[in-house]
Amino acid sequence: MTLSTAKAFFIVLALCASCAAEMAAIGSGPLKVGLATADITPQGTVWMAGFAARKKPSEGIHKQLTGSCVVFDNGVTRLAFVAFDLCKIYEKQLGELRAAAEKAGIPPQHVMINCSHTHSGPELSEKRNAD
C-alpha cells in the first residue's frame, strides 16, 4: 500500500466512522455495513484518460483498476460511498449509478461517488471513443 493509498484509506475510514456514529444516533436498528470491490479493468485496447496528445489507444494492462463500495444501513437510512480507479465519470455514468442505487433502495442523494483521477484508466467520454 503506497503512502497516498494509506492516507486515502484512513481518511475514508474516518469519514465512514463519523457517518456510522451519526446514523447510529438517529437510527432505530442495528447498523449493517456491506463492502464490495470489483475489477473494472477494460478488456482490449482503450483510449487513455488525460492523454489528449496521445495518437493511439492503450497497449496493455499495467495494473488492474477497481471499483469499491461501502454501504451503511441502520434500518431507517441507507447510504453508499463508491470509489473508482478512473480519471472522471460523465453525466451518463452518473445517471446509471443513480439508477442502480435506487434499484438497491439507496436514494441518489445518499450516494457519494469518488474517482481517484488516475490517468492510467480509460477515457469514458463518448466523443473520444467515437474516434
CSV table of C-alpha atoms in Angstrom, one decimal:
chain,number,residue,atom,x,y,z
A,1,MET,CA,0.0,0.0,0.0
A,2,THR,CA,1.5,3.3,-1.0
A,3,LEU,CA,1.6,6.3,1.3
A,4,SER,CA,-1.1,8.1,-0.7
A,5,THR,CA,-3.3,5.0,-0.7
A,6,ALA,CA,-2.8,4.6,3.0
A,7,LYS,CA,-3.7,8.2,3.6
A,8,ALA,CA,-6.8,8.0,1.5
A,9,PHE,CA,-7.8,4.7,3.2
A,10,PHE,CA,-7.6,6.4,6.7
A,11,ILE,CA,-9.5,9.5,5.5
A,12,VAL,CA,-12.3,7.3,4.1
A,13,LEU,CA,-12.3,5.2,7.3
A,14,ALA,CA,-12.6,8.3,9.5
A,15,LEU,CA,-15.4,9.6,7.3
A,16,CYS,CA,-17.2,6.3,7.4
A,17,ALA,CA,-16.8,6.1,11.2
A,18,SER,CA,-18.3,9.6,11.7
A,19,CYS,CA,-21.2,8.8,9.4
A,20,ALA,CA,-21.8,5.5,11.1
A,21,ALA,CA,-21.8,7.3,14.5
A,22,GLU,CA,-24.3,9.8,13.2
A,23,MET,CA,-26.5,7.1,11.7
A,24,ALA,CA,-26.4,5.1,14.9
A,25,ALA,CA,-27.5,8.2,16.9
A,26,ILE,CA,-30.6,8.8,14.7
A,27,GLY,CA,-31.4,5.2,13.8
A,28,SER,CA,-33.6,2.7,15.4
A,29,GLY,CA,-32.0,-0.6,14.4
A,30,PRO,CA,-28.5,-2.2,14.4
A,31,LEU,CA,-26.0,-0.7,11.9
A,32,LYS,CA,-25.3,-3.0,9.0
A,33,VAL,CA,-22.3,-2.4,6.8
A,34,GLY,CA,-21.6,-4.0,3.4
A,35,LEU,CA,-18.4,-3.9,1.4
A,36,ALA,CA,-17.6,-4.8,-2.2
A,37,THR,CA,-14.8,-4.4,-4.7
A,38,ALA,CA,-14.8,-5.3,-8.3
A,39,ASP,CA,-12.3,-5.4,-11.1
A,40,ILE,CA,-13.3,-2.7,-13.6
A,41,THR,CA,-10.3,-3.0,-15.9
A,42,PRO,CA,-11.4,-2.8,-19.5
A,43,GLN,CA,-10.6,-5.7,-21.9
A,44,GLY,CA,-8.7,-4.9,-25.0
A,45,THR,CA,-7.3,-1.6,-26.1
A,46,VAL,CA,-8.9,1.7,-24.9
A,47,TRP,CA,-8.2,5.4,-25.2
A,48,MET,CA,-6.5,6.6,-22.0
A,49,ALA,CA,-7.9,9.5,-19.9
A,50,GLY,CA,-5.8,12.6,-19.7
A,51,PHE,CA,-3.7,11.9,-22.7
A,52,ALA,CA,-5.1,14.3,-25.2
A,53,ALA,CA,-1.9,14.4,-27.3
A,54,ARG,CA,-1.7,10.6,-27.5
A,55,LYS,CA,-2.5,9.4,-31.0
A,56,LYS,CA,-3.1,5.7,-30.2
A,57,PRO,CA,-5.0,3.7,-27.6
A,58,SER,CA,-3.5,1.7,-24.8
A,59,GLU,CA,-1.1,-1.1,-25.4
A,60,GLY,CA,-1.8,-3.4,-22.4
A,61,ILE,CA,-2.6,-3.6,-18.7
A,62,HIS,CA,0.0,-2.4,-16.2
A,63,LYS,CA,-2.3,-2.6,-13.1
A,64,GLN,CA,-5.9,-3.7,-12.6
A,65,LEU,CA,-8.5,-0.9,-12.0
A,66,THR,CA,-11.0,-1.4,-9.2
A,67,GLY,CA,-14.4,-0.1,-8.2
A,68,SER,CA,-15.2,-0.2,-4.4
A,69,CYS,CA,-18.3,0.5,-2.4
A,70,VAL,CA,-19.2,0.7,1.3
A,71,VAL,CA,-22.9,0.7,2.2
A,72,PHE,CA,-24.3,1.7,5.6
A,73,ASP,CA,-27.8,0.7,6.7
A,74,ASN,CA,-29.4,1.4,10.1
A,75,GLY,CA,-32.9,0.2,9.2
A,76,VAL,CA,-34.0,3.8,8.6
A,77,THR,CA,-31.3,5.3,6.3
A,78,ARG,CA,-29.1,3.6,3.7
A,79,LEU,CA,-26.1,5.4,2.2
A,80,ALA,CA,-23.2,4.4,0.0
A,81,PHE,CA,-19.7,5.5,-0.7
A,82,VAL,CA,-18.4,4.5,-4.1
A,83,ALA,CA,-14.8,4.8,-5.4
A,84,PHE,CA,-13.4,4.1,-8.9
A,85,ASP,CA,-9.9,4.0,-10.3
A,86,LEU,CA,-10.9,6.4,-13.1
A,87,CYS,CA,-9.9,9.9,-14.1
A,88,LYS,CA,-13.5,11.1,-14.1
A,89,ILE,CA,-17.0,10.0,-14.9
A,90,TYR,CA,-19.6,11.7,-17.0
A,91,GLU,CA,-23.3,12.5,-16.6
A,92,LYS,CA,-24.3,9.3,-18.5
A,93,GLN,CA,-22.4,7.1,-16.0
A,94,LEU,CA,-23.7,9.2,-13.0
A,95,GLY,CA,-27.2,8.5,-14.3
A,96,GLU,CA,-26.5,4.8,-14.5
A,97,LEU,CA,-25.1,4.8,-11.0
A,98,ARG,CA,-28.0,6.7,-9.5
A,99,ALA,CA,-30.4,4.3,-11.2
A,100,ALA,CA,-28.5,1.3,-9.8
A,101,ALA,CA,-28.5,2.9,-6.3
A,102,GLU,CA,-32.3,3.5,-6.4
A,103,LYS,CA,-32.8,-0.1,-7.5
A,104,ALA,CA,-30.9,-1.2,-4.4
A,105,GLY,CA,-33.0,1.0,-2.2
A,106,ILE,CA,-30.5,3.8,-1.8
A,107,PRO,CA,-31.7,7.3,-2.7
A,108,PRO,CA,-29.4,9.1,-5.1
A,109,GLN,CA,-28.8,11.9,-2.6
A,110,HIS,CA,-27.4,9.3,-0.2
A,111,VAL,CA,-24.6,8.2,-2.6
A,112,MET,CA,-21.1,9.7,-2.6
A,113,ILE,CA,-19.0,9.0,-5.7
A,114,ASN,CA,-15.3,9.5,-5.9
A,115,CYS,CA,-12.8,9.0,-8.8
A,116,SER,CA,-9.1,8.7,-8.0
A,117,HIS,CA,-8.3,10.8,-11.0
A,118,THR,CA,-5.8,8.3,-12.4
A,119,HIS,CA,-4.5,8.9,-15.9
A,120,SER,CA,-4.0,5.1,-16.2
A,121,GLY,CA,-7.6,4.4,-16.8
A,122,PRO,CA,-9.9,4.6,-19.8
A,123,GLU,CA,-11.4,7.7,-21.3
A,124,LEU,CA,-15.2,7.4,-20.8
A,125,SER,CA,-16.4,10.3,-22.9
A,126,GLU,CA,-18.4,9.2,-26.0
A,127,LYS,CA,-16.7,11.9,-28.0
A,128,ARG,CA,-13.2,10.5,-27.6
A,129,ASN,CA,-14.3,6.9,-28.0
A,130,ALA,CA,-16.1,7.7,-31.3
A,131,ASP,CA,-12.8,8.4,-33.0
